[in-house]
Coordinates of C-alpha atoms in Angstrom, one line a residue:
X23 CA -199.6 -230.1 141.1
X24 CA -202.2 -227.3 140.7
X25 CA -203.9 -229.6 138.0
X26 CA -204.0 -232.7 140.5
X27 CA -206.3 -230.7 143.1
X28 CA -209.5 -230.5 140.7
X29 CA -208.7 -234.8 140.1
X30 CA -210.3 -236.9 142.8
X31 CA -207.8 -239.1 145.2
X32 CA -207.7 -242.9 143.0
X33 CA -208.4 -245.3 145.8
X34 CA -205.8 -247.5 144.2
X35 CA -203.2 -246.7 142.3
X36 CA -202.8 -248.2 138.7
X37 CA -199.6 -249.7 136.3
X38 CA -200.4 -247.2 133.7
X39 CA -200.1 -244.2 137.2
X40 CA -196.4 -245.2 137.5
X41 CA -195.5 -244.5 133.5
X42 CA -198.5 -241.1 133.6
X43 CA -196.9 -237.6 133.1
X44 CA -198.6 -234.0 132.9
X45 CA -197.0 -231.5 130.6
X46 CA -197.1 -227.5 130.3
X47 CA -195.9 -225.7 128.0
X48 CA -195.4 -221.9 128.7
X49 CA -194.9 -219.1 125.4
X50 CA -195.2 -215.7 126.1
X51 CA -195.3 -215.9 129.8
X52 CA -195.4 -212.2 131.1
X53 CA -195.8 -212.8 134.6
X54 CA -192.3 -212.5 136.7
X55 CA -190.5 -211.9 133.2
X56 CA -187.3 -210.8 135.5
X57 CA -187.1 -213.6 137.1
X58 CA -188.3 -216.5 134.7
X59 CA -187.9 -216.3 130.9
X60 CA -191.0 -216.0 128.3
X61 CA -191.0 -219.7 127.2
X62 CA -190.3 -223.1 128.9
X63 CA -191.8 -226.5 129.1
X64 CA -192.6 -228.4 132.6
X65 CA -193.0 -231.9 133.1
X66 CA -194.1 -233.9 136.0
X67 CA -192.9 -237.5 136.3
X68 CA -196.3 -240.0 137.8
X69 CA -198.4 -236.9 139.6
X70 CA -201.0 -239.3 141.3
X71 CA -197.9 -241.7 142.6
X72 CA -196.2 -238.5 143.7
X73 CA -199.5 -237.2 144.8
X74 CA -200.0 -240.0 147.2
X75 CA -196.4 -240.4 148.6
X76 CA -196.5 -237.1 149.9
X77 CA -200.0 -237.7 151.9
X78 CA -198.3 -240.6 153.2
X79 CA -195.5 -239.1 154.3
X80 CA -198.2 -235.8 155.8
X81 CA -197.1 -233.4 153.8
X82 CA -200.0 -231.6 152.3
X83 CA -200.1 -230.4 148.3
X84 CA -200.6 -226.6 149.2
X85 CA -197.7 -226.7 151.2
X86 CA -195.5 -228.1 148.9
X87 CA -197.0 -226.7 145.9
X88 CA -196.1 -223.3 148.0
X89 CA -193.1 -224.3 148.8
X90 CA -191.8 -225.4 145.7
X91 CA -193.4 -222.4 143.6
X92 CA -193.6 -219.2 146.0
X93 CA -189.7 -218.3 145.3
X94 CA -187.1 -219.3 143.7
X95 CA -184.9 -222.2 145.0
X96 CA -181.4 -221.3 146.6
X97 CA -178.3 -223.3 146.3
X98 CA -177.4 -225.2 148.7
X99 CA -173.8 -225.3 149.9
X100 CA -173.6 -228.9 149.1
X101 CA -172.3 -230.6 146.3
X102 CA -173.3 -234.4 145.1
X103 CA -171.3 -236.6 143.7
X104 CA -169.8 -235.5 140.0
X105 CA -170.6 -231.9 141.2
X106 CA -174.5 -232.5 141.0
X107 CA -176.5 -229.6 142.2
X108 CA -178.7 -229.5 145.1
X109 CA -181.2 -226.6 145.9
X110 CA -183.6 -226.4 148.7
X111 CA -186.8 -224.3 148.7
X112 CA -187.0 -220.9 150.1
X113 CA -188.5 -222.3 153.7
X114 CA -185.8 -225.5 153.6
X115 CA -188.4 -228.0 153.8
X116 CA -187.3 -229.7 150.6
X117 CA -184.0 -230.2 148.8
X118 CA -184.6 -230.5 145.0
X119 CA -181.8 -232.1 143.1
X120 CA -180.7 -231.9 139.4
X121 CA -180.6 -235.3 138.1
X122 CA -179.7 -237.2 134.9
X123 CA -182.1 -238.4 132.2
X124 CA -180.4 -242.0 133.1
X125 CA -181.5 -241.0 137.1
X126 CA -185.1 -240.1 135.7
X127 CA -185.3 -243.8 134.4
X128 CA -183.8 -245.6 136.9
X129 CA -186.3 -244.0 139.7
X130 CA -189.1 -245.1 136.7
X131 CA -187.7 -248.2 137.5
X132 CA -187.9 -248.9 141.0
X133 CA -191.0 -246.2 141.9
X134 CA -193.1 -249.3 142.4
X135 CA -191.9 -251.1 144.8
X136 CA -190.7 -248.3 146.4
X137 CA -194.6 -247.0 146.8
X138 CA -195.0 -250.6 148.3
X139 CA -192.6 -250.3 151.0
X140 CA -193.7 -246.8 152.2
X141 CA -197.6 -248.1 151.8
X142 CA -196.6 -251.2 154.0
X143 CA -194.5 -249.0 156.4
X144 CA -197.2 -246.6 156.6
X145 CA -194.7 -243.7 155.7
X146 CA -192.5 -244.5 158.6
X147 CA -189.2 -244.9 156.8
X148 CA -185.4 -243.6 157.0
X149 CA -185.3 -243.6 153.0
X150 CA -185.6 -240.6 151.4
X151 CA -188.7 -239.3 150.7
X152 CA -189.0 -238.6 147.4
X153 CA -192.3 -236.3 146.5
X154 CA -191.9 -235.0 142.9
X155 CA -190.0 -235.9 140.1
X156 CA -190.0 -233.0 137.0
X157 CA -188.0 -232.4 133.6
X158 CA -188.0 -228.5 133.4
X159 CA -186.8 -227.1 128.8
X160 CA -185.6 -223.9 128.7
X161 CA -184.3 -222.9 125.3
X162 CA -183.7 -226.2 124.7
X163 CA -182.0 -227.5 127.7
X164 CA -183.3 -230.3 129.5
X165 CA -182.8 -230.2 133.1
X166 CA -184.8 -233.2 135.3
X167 CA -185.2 -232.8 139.2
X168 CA -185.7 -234.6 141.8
X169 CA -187.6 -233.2 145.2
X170 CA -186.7 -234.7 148.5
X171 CA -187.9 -233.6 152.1
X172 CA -184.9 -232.2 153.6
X173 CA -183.4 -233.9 156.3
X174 CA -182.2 -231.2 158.2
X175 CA -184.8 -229.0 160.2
X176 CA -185.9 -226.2 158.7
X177 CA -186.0 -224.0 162.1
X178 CA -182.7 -224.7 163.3
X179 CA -179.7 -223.5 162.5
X180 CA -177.4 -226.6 161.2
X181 CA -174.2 -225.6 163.1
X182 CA -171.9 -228.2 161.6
X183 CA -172.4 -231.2 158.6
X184 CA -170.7 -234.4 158.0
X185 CA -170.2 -236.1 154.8
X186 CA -170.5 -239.4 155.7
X187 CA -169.2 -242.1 152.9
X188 CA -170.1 -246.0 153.0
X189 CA -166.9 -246.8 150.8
X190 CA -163.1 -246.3 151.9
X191 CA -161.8 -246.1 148.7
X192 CA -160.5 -242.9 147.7
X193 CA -161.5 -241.5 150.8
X194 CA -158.6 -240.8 152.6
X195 CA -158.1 -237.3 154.2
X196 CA -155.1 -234.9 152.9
X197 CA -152.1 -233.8 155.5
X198 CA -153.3 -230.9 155.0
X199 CA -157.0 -231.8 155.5
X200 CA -155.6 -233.7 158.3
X201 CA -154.7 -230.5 160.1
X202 CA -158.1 -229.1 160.2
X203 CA -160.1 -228.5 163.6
X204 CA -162.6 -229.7 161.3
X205 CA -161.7 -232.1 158.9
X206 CA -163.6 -232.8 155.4

């Protein structure tokens, strides 16, 4: 993201955008040793189509650069499906999400015309927002994210959350969930 702000804003965006990537590779990093170890490698996933979803969508790169960077994530207290892990930035502006390699190609696969529709809607959508895509090797371990605006306000207190599913199979409550003043 930090690269991005030196490169001046394409007027359009080209095919060989949506396939780009910027890499860093870190060795001997000293700075915040307790917190981040001494050598990784950072990826970012199309930087000028990511760039430019997240000015349509107002959300300006210092902020989320900030955001994203200033502190370390915390864990949400939800859970995706298969147990996939969500985080949301120290403010709780945006939820970043570990996904699979497979998830990292599908998005490659559909980033296009999903730019198209938030271009054509002007940003104005009840999708997710999706703002950053990264692949983050640490001794070896891949682990690929995905960074979302959070949909839930990030001064209010969320008093109560619903899981909402759009499929009935396997989705029917316990007895004993039944019982709940606040059923799951």
């Amino acid at each position: 993201i930090n690269e991005l702000s030196n490169v001046p804003v394409p007027v359009m965006l080209m095919p060989d955008d949506f396939k780009a990537y910027s890499k860093i590779k870190v060795d001997n990093h000293l700075f915040n040793k307790e917190n981040l170890p001494s050598r990784f490698k950072f990826k970012e996933y199309c930087p000028l189509v990511f760039r430019n979803l997240r000015e349509r969508f107002g959300i300006d790169d210092q902020d989320y650069q900030n955001s994203v960077t200033r502190s370390a994530p915390v864990n949400s207290d939800s859970q995706g499906r298969c147990g996939a892990r969500f985080l949301t930035t120290y403010d709780r502006r945006f939820v970043i999400k570990a996904v699979s390699s497979e998830d990292v190609a599908e998005m490659h696969n559909i980033l296009k015309k999903y730019h198209q529709f938030i271009v054509e809607c002007h940003g104005n959508t009840l999708l997710p927002q999706f703002l950053g895509m990264y692949r983050l090797t640490v001794d070896g371990v891949e682990t690929y994210m995905v960074v979302t605006r959070n949909v839930f306000s990030h001064r209010l207190t969320v008093h109560r959350k619903y899981d909402l599913k759009g499929s009935t199979v396997s989705r029917e409550a316990s007895d004993k969930e039944k019982v709940w003043t606040i059923p799951s």
